[in-house]
JSON list of C-alpha atoms in Angstrom, two decimals:
[
{"chain": "A", "resi": 66, "resn": "UNK", "atom": "CA", "xyz": [-14.12, -28.86, 3.06]},
{"chain": "A", "resi": 67, "resn": "UNK", "atom": "CA", "xyz": [-14.77, -26.45, 5.97]},
{"chain": "A", "resi": 68, "resn": "UNK", "atom": "CA", "xyz": [-15.58, -22.82, 5.31]},
{"chain": "A", "resi": 69, "resn": "UNK", "atom": "CA", "xyz": [-13.57, -20.09, 6.97]},
{"chain": "A", "resi": 70, "resn": "UNK", "atom": "CA", "xyz": [-15.29, -17.81, 9.46]},
{"chain": "A", "resi": 71, "resn": "UNK", "atom": "CA", "xyz": [-16.54, -14.45, 8.12]},
{"chain": "A", "resi": 72, "resn": "UNK", "atom": "CA", "xyz": [-14.80, -12.72, 11.03]},
{"chain": "A", "resi": 73, "resn": "UNK", "atom": "CA", "xyz": [-11.57, -14.54, 10.26]},
{"chain": "A", "resi": 74, "resn": "UNK", "atom": "CA", "xyz": [-11.87, -13.48, 6.61]},
{"chain": "A", "resi": 75, "resn": "UNK", "atom": "CA", "xyz": [-12.27, -9.84, 7.63]},
{"chain": "A", "resi": 76, "resn": "UNK", "atom": "CA", "xyz": [-9.33, -10.13, 10.02]},
{"chain": "A", "resi": 77, "resn": "UNK", "atom": "CA", "xyz": [-7.16, -11.71, 7.30]},
{"chain": "A", "resi": 78, "resn": "UNK", "atom": "CA", "xyz": [-8.07, -9.06, 4.74]},
{"chain": "A", "resi": 79, "resn": "UNK", "atom": "CA", "xyz": [-7.61, -6.19, 7.20]},
{"chain": "A", "resi": 80, "resn": "UNK", "atom": "CA", "xyz": [-4.19, -7.40, 8.35]},
{"chain": "A", "resi": 81, "resn": "UNK", "atom": "CA", "xyz": [-3.04, -8.24, 4.84]},
{"chain": "A", "resi": 82, "resn": "UNK", "atom": "CA", "xyz": [-4.09, -4.89, 3.42]},
{"chain": "A", "resi": 83, "resn": "UNK", "atom": "CA", "xyz": [-2.57, -2.99, 6.35]},
{"chain": "A", "resi": 84, "resn": "UNK", "atom": "CA", "xyz": [0.74, -4.77, 5.77]},
{"chain": "A", "resi": 85, "resn": "UNK", "atom": "CA", "xyz": [0.68, -4.18, 1.99]},
{"chain": "A", "resi": 86, "resn": "UNK", "atom": "CA", "xyz": [-0.18, -0.50, 2.44]},
{"chain": "A", "resi": 87, "resn": "UNK", "atom": "CA", "xyz": [2.61, -0.23, 5.05]},
{"chain": "A", "resi": 88, "resn": "UNK", "atom": "CA", "xyz": [0.29, 0.85, 7.86]},
{"chain": "A", "resi": 89, "resn": "UNK", "atom": "CA", "xyz": [1.83, -2.09, 9.75]},
{"chain": "A", "resi": 90, "resn": "UNK", "atom": "CA", "xyz": [5.57, -1.97, 9.21]},
{"chain": "A", "resi": 91, "resn": "UNK", "atom": "CA", "xyz": [8.07, -4.85, 9.25]},
{"chain": "A", "resi": 92, "resn": "UNK", "atom": "CA", "xyz": [8.70, -5.94, 12.81]},
{"chain": "A", "resi": 93, "resn": "UNK", "atom": "CA", "xyz": [5.35, -4.71, 14.14]},
{"chain": "A", "resi": 94, "resn": "UNK", "atom": "CA", "xyz": [3.97, -7.11, 16.77]},
{"chain": "A", "resi": 95, "resn": "UNK", "atom": "CA", "xyz": [0.64, -8.84, 16.18]},
{"chain": "A", "resi": 96, "resn": "UNK", "atom": "CA", "xyz": [-0.50, -10.15, 19.61]},
{"chain": "A", "resi": 97, "resn": "UNK", "atom": "CA", "xyz": [-3.10, -12.90, 19.36]},
{"chain": "A", "resi": 98, "resn": "UNK", "atom": "CA", "xyz": [-5.15, -11.58, 22.28]},
{"chain": "A", "resi": 99, "resn": "UNK", "atom": "CA", "xyz": [-5.40, -8.07, 20.83]},
{"chain": "A", "resi": 100, "resn": "UNK", "atom": "CA", "xyz": [-6.43, -9.34, 17.38]},
{"chain": "A", "resi": 101, "resn": "UNK", "atom": "CA", "xyz": [-8.93, -11.76, 18.94]},
{"chain": "A", "resi": 102, "resn": "UNK", "atom": "CA", "xyz": [-10.47, -9.03, 21.10]},
{"chain": "A", "resi": 103, "resn": "UNK", "atom": "CA", "xyz": [-10.81, -6.63, 18.19]},
{"chain": "A", "resi": 104, "resn": "UNK", "atom": "CA", "xyz": [-12.52, -9.09, 15.87]},
{"chain": "A", "resi": 105, "resn": "UNK", "atom": "CA", "xyz": [-14.34, -11.13, 18.51]},
{"chain": "A", "resi": 106, "resn": "UNK", "atom": "CA", "xyz": [-12.52, -14.32, 17.52]},
{"chain": "A", "resi": 107, "resn": "UNK", "atom": "CA", "xyz": [-11.22, -17.31, 19.44]},
{"chain": "A", "resi": 108, "resn": "UNK", "atom": "CA", "xyz": [-7.48, -17.88, 19.76]},
{"chain": "A", "resi": 109, "resn": "UNK", "atom": "CA", "xyz": [-7.86, -20.81, 17.34]},
{"chain": "A", "resi": 110, "resn": "UNK", "atom": "CA", "xyz": [-9.30, -18.56, 14.62]},
{"chain": "A", "resi": 111, "resn": "UNK", "atom": "CA", "xyz": [-6.66, -15.90, 15.25]},
{"chain": "A", "resi": 112, "resn": "UNK", "atom": "CA", "xyz": [-3.90, -18.48, 14.83]},
{"chain": "A", "resi": 113, "resn": "UNK", "atom": "CA", "xyz": [-5.50, -19.75, 11.62]},
{"chain": "A", "resi": 114, "resn": "UNK", "atom": "CA", "xyz": [-5.63, -16.18, 10.29]},
{"chain": "A", "resi": 115, "resn": "UNK", "atom": "CA", "xyz": [-1.99, -15.56, 11.13]},
{"chain": "A", "resi": 116, "resn": "UNK", "atom": "CA", "xyz": [-1.08, -18.91, 9.55]},
{"chain": "A", "resi": 117, "resn": "UNK", "atom": "CA", "xyz": [-2.60, -17.72, 6.24]},
{"chain": "A", "resi": 118, "resn": "UNK", "atom": "CA", "xyz": [-0.45, -14.60, 6.37]},
{"chain": "A", "resi": 119, "resn": "UNK", "atom": "CA", "xyz": [2.61, -16.65, 7.30]},
{"chain": "A", "resi": 120, "resn": "UNK", "atom": "CA", "xyz": [2.06, -18.92, 4.29]},
{"chain": "A", "resi": 121, "resn": "UNK", "atom": "CA", "xyz": [2.21, -15.82, 2.08]},
{"chain": "A", "resi": 122, "resn": "UNK", "atom": "CA", "xyz": [5.44, -14.65, 3.71]},
{"chain": "A", "resi": 123, "resn": "UNK", "atom": "CA", "xyz": [3.83, -11.58, 5.27]},
{"chain": "A", "resi": 124, "resn": "UNK", "atom": "CA", "xyz": [4.39, -12.44, 8.93]},
{"chain": "A", "resi": 125, "resn": "UNK", "atom": "CA", "xyz": [7.06, -14.21, 10.97]},
{"chain": "A", "resi": 126, "resn": "UNK", "atom": "CA", "xyz": [5.81, -16.84, 13.40]},
{"chain": "A", "resi": 127, "resn": "UNK", "atom": "CA", "xyz": [8.23, -18.47, 15.82]},
{"chain": "A", "resi": 128, "resn": "UNK", "atom": "CA", "xyz": [7.47, -20.86, 18.70]},
{"chain": "A", "resi": 129, "resn": "UNK", "atom": "CA", "xyz": [6.59, -19.11, 21.98]},
{"chain": "A", "resi": 130, "resn": "UNK", "atom": "CA", "xyz": [7.04, -15.65, 20.44]},
{"chain": "A", "resi": 131, "resn": "UNK", "atom": "CA", "xyz": [4.55, -12.99, 19.39]},
{"chain": "A", "resi": 132, "resn": "UNK", "atom": "CA", "xyz": [3.91, -13.05, 15.65]},
{"chain": "A", "resi": 133, "resn": "UNK", "atom": "CA", "xyz": [5.38, -10.02, 13.86]},
{"chain": "A", "resi": 134, "resn": "UNK", "atom": "CA", "xyz": [5.14, -8.49, 10.41]},
{"chain": "A", "resi": 135, "resn": "UNK", "atom": "CA", "xyz": [7.90, -10.18, 8.39]},
{"chain": "A", "resi": 136, "resn": "UNK", "atom": "CA", "xyz": [11.33, -8.60, 8.06]},
{"chain": "A", "resi": 137, "resn": "UNK", "atom": "CA", "xyz": [13.02, -10.16, 5.03]},
{"chain": "A", "resi": 138, "resn": "UNK", "atom": "CA", "xyz": [16.80, -9.91, 4.94]},
{"chain": "A", "resi": 139, "resn": "UNK", "atom": "CA", "xyz": [18.55, -8.18, 2.05]},
{"chain": "A", "resi": 140, "resn": "UNK", "atom": "CA", "xyz": [19.51, -11.56, 0.59]},
{"chain": "A", "resi": 141, "resn": "UNK", "atom": "CA", "xyz": [15.90, -12.73, 0.82]},
{"chain": "A", "resi": 142, "resn": "UNK", "atom": "CA", "xyz": [14.76, -9.46, -0.74]},
{"chain": "A", "resi": 143, "resn": "UNK", "atom": "CA", "xyz": [17.05, -9.95, -3.72]},
{"chain": "A", "resi": 144, "resn": "UNK", "atom": "CA", "xyz": [15.78, -13.50, -4.15]},
{"chain": "A", "resi": 145, "resn": "UNK", "atom": "CA", "xyz": [12.19, -12.21, -4.14]},
{"chain": "A", "resi": 146, "resn": "UNK", "atom": "CA", "xyz": [12.97, -9.80, -6.97]},
{"chain": "A", "resi": 147, "resn": "UNK", "atom": "CA", "xyz": [14.75, -12.50, -8.97]},
{"chain": "A", "resi": 148, "resn": "UNK", "atom": "CA", "xyz": [11.61, -14.66, -8.78]},
{"chain": "A", "resi": 149, "resn": "UNK", "atom": "CA", "xyz": [9.34, -11.70, -9.48]},
{"chain": "A", "resi": 150, "resn": "UNK", "atom": "CA", "xyz": [11.25, -10.80, -12.63]},
{"chain": "A", "resi": 151, "resn": "UNK", "atom": "CA", "xyz": [10.85, -14.35, -14.00]},
{"chain": "A", "resi": 152, "resn": "UNK", "atom": "CA", "xyz": [7.13, -14.47, -13.16]},
{"chain": "A", "resi": 153, "resn": "UNK", "atom": "CA", "xyz": [6.45, -11.04, -14.66]},
{"chain": "A", "resi": 154, "resn": "UNK", "atom": "CA", "xyz": [8.08, -12.06, -17.95]},
{"chain": "A", "resi": 155, "resn": "UNK", "atom": "CA", "xyz": [5.87, -15.14, -18.17]},
{"chain": "A", "resi": 156, "resn": "UNK", "atom": "CA", "xyz": [2.78, -13.08, -17.37]},
{"chain": "A", "resi": 157, "resn": "UNK", "atom": "CA", "xyz": [3.56, -10.65, -20.20]},
{"chain": "A", "resi": 158, "resn": "UNK", "atom": "CA", "xyz": [4.15, -13.51, -22.65]},
{"chain": "A", "resi": 159, "resn": "UNK", "atom": "CA", "xyz": [0.83, -15.15, -21.81]},
{"chain": "A", "resi": 160, "resn": "UNK", "atom": "CA", "xyz": [-1.15, -11.90, -21.82]},
{"chain": "A", "resi": 161, "resn": "UNK", "atom": "CA", "xyz": [0.19, -11.00, -25.28]},
{"chain": "A", "resi": 162, "resn": "UNK", "atom": "CA", "xyz": [-1.10, -14.33, -26.61]},
{"chain": "A", "resi": 163, "resn": "UNK", "atom": "CA", "xyz": [-4.55, -13.86, -25.04]},
{"chain": "A", "resi": 164, "resn": "UNK", "atom": "CA", "xyz": [-4.84, -10.11, -25.59]},
{"chain": "A", "resi": 165, "resn": "UNK", "atom": "CA", "xyz": [-8.28, -8.56, -25.98]},
{"chain": "A", "resi": 166, "resn": "UNK", "atom": "CA", "xyz": [-9.13, -4.86, -26.42]},
{"chain": "A", "resi": 167, "resn": "UNK", "atom": "CA", "xyz": [-11.07, -4.86, -23.15]},
{"chain": "A", "resi": 168, "resn": "UNK", "atom": "CA", "xyz": [-7.86, -5.77, -21.30]},
{"chain": "A", "resi": 169, "resn": "UNK", "atom": "CA", "xyz": [-6.38, -2.45, -22.35]},
{"chain": "A", "resi": 170, "resn": "UNK", "atom": "CA", "xyz": [-9.47, -0.58, -21.17]},
{"chain": "A", "resi": 171, "resn": "UNK", "atom": "CA", "xyz": [-9.37, -2.33, -17.78]},
{"chain": "A", "resi": 172, "resn": "UNK", "atom": "CA", "xyz": [-5.67, -1.65, -17.25]},
{"chain": "A", "resi": 173, "resn": "UNK", "atom": "CA", "xyz": [-6.00, 1.97, -18.32]},
{"chain": "A", "resi": 174, "resn": "UNK", "atom": "CA", "xyz": [-8.90, 2.36, -15.89]},
{"chain": "A", "resi": 175, "resn": "UNK", "atom": "CA", "xyz": [-6.62, 1.08, -13.15]},
{"chain": "A", "resi": 176, "resn": "UNK", "atom": "CA", "xyz": [-3.92, 3.57, -14.15]},
{"chain": "A", "resi": 177, "resn": "UNK", "atom": "CA", "xyz": [-6.52, 6.35, -13.85]},
{"chain": "A", "resi": 178, "resn": "UNK", "atom": "CA", "xyz": [-7.14, 5.18, -10.28]},
{"chain": "A", "resi": 179, "resn": "UNK", "atom": "CA", "xyz": [-3.39, 5.35, -9.65]},
{"chain": "A", "resi": 180, "resn": "UNK", "atom": "CA", "xyz": [-3.28, 8.89, -11.03]},
{"chain": "A", "resi": 181, "resn": "UNK", "atom": "CA", "xyz": [-6.25, 9.90, -8.86]},
{"chain": "A", "resi": 182, "resn": "UNK", "atom": "CA", "xyz": [-4.55, 8.54, -5.73]},
{"chain": "A", "resi": 183, "resn": "UNK", "atom": "CA", "xyz": [-1.39, 10.42, -6.66]},
{"chain": "A", "resi": 184, "resn": "UNK", "atom": "CA", "xyz": [-3.35, 13.66, -7.23]},
{"chain": "A", "resi": 185, "resn": "UNK", "atom": "CA", "xyz": [-4.90, 13.49, -3.75]},
{"chain": "A", "resi": 186, "resn": "UNK", "atom": "CA", "xyz": [-1.55, 12.45, -2.19]},
{"chain": "A", "resi": 187, "resn": "UNK", "atom": "CA", "xyz": [-3.02, 9.22, -0.84]},
{"chain": "A", "resi": 188, "resn": "UNK", "atom": "CA", "xyz": [0.21, 7.34, -0.25]},
{"chain": "A", "resi": 189, "resn": "UNK", "atom": "CA", "xyz": [-1.22, 4.12, 1.19]},
{"chain": "A", "resi": 190, "resn": "UNK", "atom": "CA", "xyz": [-3.68, 3.66, -1.68]},
{"chain": "A", "resi": 191, "resn": "UNK", "atom": "CA", "xyz": [-0.97, 4.47, -4.23]},
{"chain": "A", "resi": 192, "resn": "UNK", "atom": "CA", "xyz": [1.19, 1.70, -2.78]},
{"chain": "A", "resi": 193, "resn": "UNK", "atom": "CA", "xyz": [-1.63, -0.84, -2.99]},
{"chain": "A", "resi": 194, "resn": "UNK", "atom": "CA", "xyz": [-2.73, 0.17, -6.50]},
{"chain": "A", "resi": 195, "resn": "UNK", "atom": "CA", "xyz": [0.83, -0.04, -7.81]},
{"chain": "A", "resi": 196, "resn": "UNK", "atom": "CA", "xyz": [0.99, -3.69, -6.77]},
{"chain": "A", "resi": 197, "resn": "UNK", "atom": "CA", "xyz": [-2.54, -4.50, -7.90]},
{"chain": "A", "resi": 198, "resn": "UNK", "atom": "CA", "xyz": [-1.72, -3.41, -11.45]},
{"chain": "A", "resi": 199, "resn": "UNK", "atom": "CA", "xyz": [0.54, -6.45, -11.67]},
{"chain": "A", "resi": 200, "resn": "UNK", "atom": "CA", "xyz": [-2.05, -8.75, -10.08]},
{"chain": "A", "resi": 201, "resn": "UNK", "atom": "CA", "xyz": [-4.66, -7.58, -12.62]},
{"chain": "A", "resi": 202, "resn": "UNK", "atom": "CA", "xyz": [-2.19, -8.28, -15.41]},
{"chain": "A", "resi": 203, "resn": "UNK", "atom": "CA", "xyz": [-1.51, -11.76, -14.01]},
{"chain": "A", "resi": 204, "resn": "UNK", "atom": "CA", "xyz": [-5.25, -12.48, -13.91]},
{"chain": "A", "resi": 205, "resn": "UNK", "atom": "CA", "xyz": [-5.35, -11.78, -17.65]},
{"chain": "A", "resi": 206, "resn": "UNK", "atom": "CA", "xyz": [-2.74, -14.50, -18.25]},
{"chain": "A", "resi": 207, "resn": "UNK", "atom": "CA", "xyz": [-5.40, -17.18, -17.75]},
{"chain": "A", "resi": 208, "resn": "UNK", "atom": "CA", "xyz": [-3.12, -19.08, -15.35]},
{"chain": "A", "resi": 209, "resn": "UNK", "atom": "CA", "xyz": [-4.58, -19.10, -11.83]},
{"chain": "A", "resi": 210, "resn": "UNK", "atom": "CA", "xyz": [-1.48, -20.54, -10.21]},
{"chain": "A", "resi": 211, "resn": "UNK", "atom": "CA", "xyz": [0.73, -17.89, -11.80]},
{"chain": "A", "resi": 212, "resn": "UNK", "atom": "CA", "xyz": [-1.69, -15.22, -10.56]},
{"chain": "A", "resi": 213, "resn": "UNK", "atom": "CA", "xyz": [-1.50, -16.61, -7.03]},
{"chain": "A", "resi": 214, "resn": "UNK", "atom": "CA", "xyz": [2.29, -16.81, -6.95]},
{"chain": "A", "resi": 215, "resn": "UNK", "atom": "CA", "xyz": [2.77, -13.35, -8.44]},
{"chain": "A", "resi": 216, "resn": "UNK", "atom": "CA", "xyz": [0.24, -11.91, -5.99]},
{"chain": "A", "resi": 217, "resn": "UNK", "atom": "CA", "xyz": [2.21, -13.31, -3.07]},
{"chain": "A", "resi": 218, "resn": "UNK", "atom": "CA", "xyz": [5.49, -12.04, -4.51]},
{"chain": "A", "resi": 219, "resn": "UNK", "atom": "CA", "xyz": [4.07, -8.54, -5.06]},
{"chain": "A", "resi": 220, "resn": "UNK", "atom": "CA", "xyz": [2.89, -8.50, -1.42]},
{"chain": "A", "resi": 221, "resn": "UNK", "atom": "CA", "xyz": [6.39, -9.41, -0.25]},
{"chain": "A", "resi": 222, "resn": "UNK", "atom": "CA", "xyz": [7.80, -6.60, -2.39]},
{"chain": "A", "resi": 223, "resn": "UNK", "atom": "CA", "xyz": [5.58, -4.15, -0.47]},
{"chain": "A", "resi": 224, "resn": "UNK", "atom": "CA", "xyz": [7.21, -5.38, 2.73]},
{"chain": "A", "resi": 225, "resn": "UNK", "atom": "CA", "xyz": [10.66, -4.93, 1.23]},
{"chain": "A", "resi": 226, "resn": "UNK", "atom": "CA", "xyz": [9.82, -1.38, 0.14]},
{"chain": "A", "resi": 227, "resn": "UNK", "atom": "CA", "xyz": [8.64, -0.59, 3.67]},
{"chain": "A", "resi": 228, "resn": "UNK", "atom": "CA", "xyz": [11.79, -2.05, 5.23]},
{"chain": "A", "resi": 229, "resn": "UNK", "atom": "CA", "xyz": [14.54, -0.88, 2.90]},
{"chain": "A", "resi": 230, "resn": "UNK", "atom": "CA", "xyz": [13.20, 1.63, 0.40]},
{"chain": "A", "resi": 231, "resn": "UNK", "atom": "CA", "xyz": [12.61, 5.32, 0.17]},
{"chain": "A", "resi": 232, "resn": "UNK", "atom": "CA", "xyz": [9.04, 6.71, 0.10]},
{"chain": "A", "resi": 233, "resn": "UNK", "atom": "CA", "xyz": [6.99, 5.26, -2.75]},
{"chain": "A", "resi": 234, "resn": "UNK", "atom": "CA", "xyz": [7.22, 7.15, -6.05]},
{"chain": "A", "resi": 235, "resn": "UNK", "atom": "CA", "xyz": [3.79, 6.76, -7.60]},
{"chain": "A", "resi": 236, "resn": "UNK", "atom": "CA", "xyz": [4.54, 9.05, -10.57]},
{"chain": "A", "resi": 237, "resn": "UNK", "atom": "CA", "xyz": [7.34, 6.77, -11.75]},
{"chain": "A", "resi": 238, "resn": "UNK", "atom": "CA", "xyz": [5.23, 3.64, -11.36]},
{"chain": "A", "resi": 239, "resn": "UNK", "atom": "CA", "xyz": [2.22, 5.12, -13.17]},
{"chain": "A", "resi": 240, "resn": "UNK", "atom": "CA", "xyz": [4.30, 6.21, -16.17]},
{"chain": "A", "resi": 241, "resn": "UNK", "atom": "CA", "xyz": [5.96, 2.81, -16.36]},
{"chain": "A", "resi": 242, "resn": "UNK", "atom": "CA", "xyz": [2.61, 1.04, -16.23]},
{"chain": "A", "resi": 243, "resn": "UNK", "atom": "CA", "xyz": [1.29, 3.19, -19.08]},
{"chain": "A", "resi": 244, "resn": "UNK", "atom": "CA", "xyz": [4.30, 2.30, -21.23]},
{"chain": "A", "resi": 245, "resn": "UNK", "atom": "CA", "xyz": [3.72, -1.41, -20.62]},
{"chain": "A", "resi": 246, "resn": "UNK", "atom": "CA", "xyz": [0.05, -1.11, -21.61]},
{"chain": "A", "resi": 247, "resn": "UNK", "atom": "CA", "xyz": [1.03, 0.64, -24.86]},
{"chain": "A", "resi": 248, "resn": "UNK", "atom": "CA", "xyz": [3.41, -2.20, -25.78]},
{"chain": "A", "resi": 249, "resn": "UNK", "atom": "CA", "xyz": [0.75, -4.82, -24.97]},
{"chain": "A", "resi": 250, "resn": "UNK", "atom": "CA", "xyz": [-1.79, -3.02, -27.16]},
{"chain": "A", "resi": 251, "resn": "UNK", "atom": "CA", "xyz": [0.69, -3.11, -30.03]},
{"chain": "A", "resi": 252, "resn": "UNK", "atom": "CA", "xyz": [1.32, -6.83, -29.57]},
{"chain": "A", "resi": 253, "resn": "UNK", "atom": "CA", "xyz": [5.00, -6.09, -29.03]},
{"chain": "A", "resi": 254, "resn": "UNK", "atom": "CA", "xyz": [6.01, -9.02, -26.82]},
{"chain": "A", "resi": 255, "resn": "UNK", "atom": "CA", "xyz": [9.72, -8.26, -26.88]},
{"chain": "A", "resi": 256, "resn": "UNK", "atom": "CA", "xyz": [9.15, -4.60, -26.07]},
{"chain": "A", "resi": 257, "resn": "UNK", "atom": "CA", "xyz": [6.61, -5.35, -23.32]},
{"chain": "A", "resi": 258, "resn": "UNK", "atom": "CA", "xyz": [8.97, -7.84, -21.65]},
{"chain": "A", "resi": 259, "resn": "UNK", "atom": "CA", "xyz": [11.84, -5.35, -21.87]},
{"chain": "A", "resi": 260, "resn": "UNK", "atom": "CA", "xyz": [9.67, -2.61, -20.32]},
{"chain": "A", "resi": 261, "resn": "UNK", "atom": "CA", "xyz": [8.52, -4.96, -17.57]},
{"chain": "A", "resi": 262, "resn": "UNK", "atom": "CA", "xyz": [12.13, -5.94, -16.81]},
{"chain": "A", "resi": 263, "resn": "UNK", "atom": "CA", "xyz": [13.08, -2.27, -16.59]},
{"chain": "A", "resi": 264, "resn": "UNK", "atom": "CA", "xyz": [10.06, -1.53, -14.40]},
{"chain": "A", "resi": 265, "resn": "UNK", "atom": "CA", "xyz": [10.75, -4.37, -11.94]},
{"chain": "A", "resi": 266, "resn": "UNK", "atom": "CA", "xyz": [14.40, -3.31, -11.92]},
{"chain": "A", "resi": 267, "resn": "UNK", "atom": "CA", "xyz": [13.44, 0.25, -11.01]},
{"chain": "A", "resi": 268, "resn": "UNK", "atom": "CA", "xyz": [11.16, -1.02, -8.22]},
{"chain": "A", "resi": 269, "resn": "UNK", "atom": "CA", "xyz": [14.03, -3.15, -6.94]},
{"chain": "A", "resi": 270, "resn": "UNK", "atom": "CA", "xyz": [16.42, -0.18, -6.97]},
{"chain": "A", "resi": 271, "resn": "UNK", "atom": "CA", "xyz": [13.89, 1.93, -5.06]},
{"chain": "A", "resi": 272, "resn": "UNK", "atom": "CA", "xyz": [13.35, -0.92, -2.60]},
{"chain": "A", "resi": 273, "resn": "UNK", "atom": "CA", "xyz": [16.91, -1.90, -1.73]},
{"chain": "A", "resi": 274, "resn": "UNK", "atom": "CA", "xyz": [18.46, 1.37, -0.64]},
{"chain": "A", "resi": 275, "resn": "UNK", "atom": "CA", "xyz": [19.12, 1.21, 3.09]},
{"chain": "A", "resi": 276, "resn": "UNK", "atom": "CA", "xyz": [18.16, -0.48, 6.35]},
{"chain": "A", "resi": 277, "resn": "UNK", "atom": "CA", "xyz": [14.66, 0.12, 7.64]},
{"chain": "A", "resi": 278, "resn": "UNK", "atom": "CA", "xyz": [13.85, 1.69, 11.00]},
{"chain": "A", "resi": 279, "resn": "UNK", "atom": "CA", "xyz": [11.05, -0.55, 12.33]},
{"chain": "A", "resi": 280, "resn": "UNK", "atom": "CA", "xyz": [9.15, 2.21, 14.17]},
{"chain": "A", "resi": 281, "resn": "UNK", "atom": "CA", "xyz": [6.32, 1.39, 16.60]},
{"chain": "A", "resi": 282, "resn": "UNK", "atom": "CA", "xyz": [2.75, 1.12, 15.31]},
{"chain": "A", "resi": 283, "resn": "UNK", "atom": "CA", "xyz": [-0.57, 1.30, 17.18]},
{"chain": "A", "resi": 284, "resn": "UNK", "atom": "CA", "xyz": [-2.09, -2.05, 16.17]},
{"chain": "A", "resi": 285, "resn": "UNK", "atom": "CA", "xyz": [-5.53, -1.27, 17.57]},
{"chain": "A", "resi": 286, "resn": "UNK", "atom": "CA", "xyz": [-6.05, 1.90, 15.54]},
{"chain": "A", "resi": 287, "resn": "UNK", "atom": "CA", "xyz": [-4.78, 0.20, 12.36]},
{"chain": "A", "resi": 288, "resn": "UNK", "atom": "CA", "xyz": [-7.13, -2.77, 12.82]},
{"chain": "A", "resi": 289, "resn": "UNK", "atom": "CA", "xyz": [-10.07, -0.45, 13.50]},
{"chain": "A", "resi": 290, "resn": "UNK", "atom": "CA", "xyz": [-9.50, 1.51, 10.29]},
{"chain": "A", "resi": 291, "resn": "UNK", "atom": "CA", "xyz": [-8.94, -1.46, 8.01]},
{"chain": "A", "resi": 292, "resn": "UNK", "atom": "CA", "xyz": [-11.67, -3.69, 9.41]},
{"chain": "A", "resi": 293, "resn": "UNK", "atom": "CA", "xyz": [-14.16, -0.82, 9.08]},
{"chain": "A", "resi": 294, "resn": "UNK", "atom": "CA", "xyz": [-13.16, -0.22, 5.45]},
{"chain": "A", "resi": 295, "resn": "UNK", "atom": "CA", "xyz": [-13.40, -3.90, 4.56]},
{"chain": "A", "resi": 296, "resn": "UNK", "atom": "CA", "xyz": [-16.73, -4.43, 6.28]},
{"chain": "A", "resi": 297, "resn": "UNK", "atom": "CA", "xyz": [-18.03, -1.34, 4.48]},
{"chain": "A", "resi": 298, "resn": "UNK", "atom": "CA", "xyz": [-17.10, -2.97, 1.18]},
{"chain": "A", "resi": 299, "resn": "UNK", "atom": "CA", "xyz": [-14.26, -0.65, 0.23]},
{"chain": "A", "resi": 300, "resn": "UNK", "atom": "CA", "xyz": [-11.56, -3.34, -0.05]},
{"chain": "A", "resi": 301, "resn": "UNK", "atom": "CA", "xyz": [-10.43, -4.49, -3.50]},
{"chain": "A", "resi": 302, "resn": "UNK", "atom": "CA", "xyz": [-10.23, -8.22, -4.52]},
{"chain": "A", "resi": 303, "resn": "UNK", "atom": "CA", "xyz": [-7.69, -10.20, -2.49]},
{"chain": "A", "resi": 304, "resn": "UNK", "atom": "CA", "xyz": [-5.82, -13.37, -3.16]},
{"chain": "A", "resi": 305, "resn": "UNK", "atom": "CA", "xyz": [-8.47, -15.17, -1.13]},
{"chain": "A", "resi": 306, "resn": "UNK", "atom": "CA", "xyz": [-11.15, -13.96, -3.52]},
{"chain": "A", "resi": 307, "resn": "UNK", "atom": "CA", "xyz": [-8.99, -15.06, -6.43]},
{"chain": "A", "resi": 308, "resn": "UNK", "atom": "CA", "xyz": [-8.73, -18.55, -4.99]},
{"chain": "A", "resi": 309, "resn": "UNK", "atom": "CA", "xyz": [-12.51, -18.76, -4.63]},
{"chain": "A", "resi": 310, "resn": "UNK", "atom": "CA", "xyz": [-12.95, -17.83, -8.28]},
{"chain": "A", "resi": 311, "resn": "UNK", "atom": "CA", "xyz": [-10.41, -20.47, -9.32]},
{"chain": "A", "resi": 312, "resn": "UNK", "atom": "CA", "xyz": [-12.29, -23.13, -7.35]},
{"chain": "A", "resi": 313, "resn": "UNK", "atom": "CA", "xyz": [-15.56, -22.52, -9.22]}
]
């Protein structure tokens, strides 16, 4: 099995994180030549990188057209939340069965990171951390496939929030996450599932408010910032890293 190029991995992570953190908004163009020039990659590697993002539903790729950040329709957005709700319930059920005290400590540490991002008004990090809480929880389920699918769904929800929602409310998300942790610590499966349903419902209500604007974004400056952060080791684990762990 062939290994992916380190440059392609950085490009994938930078683009994916920029989309999740809403630095690249739905509809933003992703020209192959500009991405290739920035990362020093061939057109073949650029296309492979964009194909990975397309497989996760983060970009739209149509024949003879420039790839763009995906713009899910309202109907597609509702379908995404229907699937997310079902996956989140299963995650909670599995985590309750496998619960260990260290899980609570890890999740509470993540909530502290969310609170810190909120305190310094770091909107883009707050958005990412809110989604990664759910990916951490899915990792605790012990089901790698479930973790992968939920991770992809959470990423799509970030797109939907960027396209249709109002500005992210980190305070609401942090409080809801803390309530879920408390129910998990108590072994209250019914209560934890109910809280998760309410939480995903509140995210959906925040997400599906009105049509998005699709403003222009400077791709070059976004790529420079995210590739620098990732190469400096600041990026958090991605789905790609999760897949490598599963393959061991």
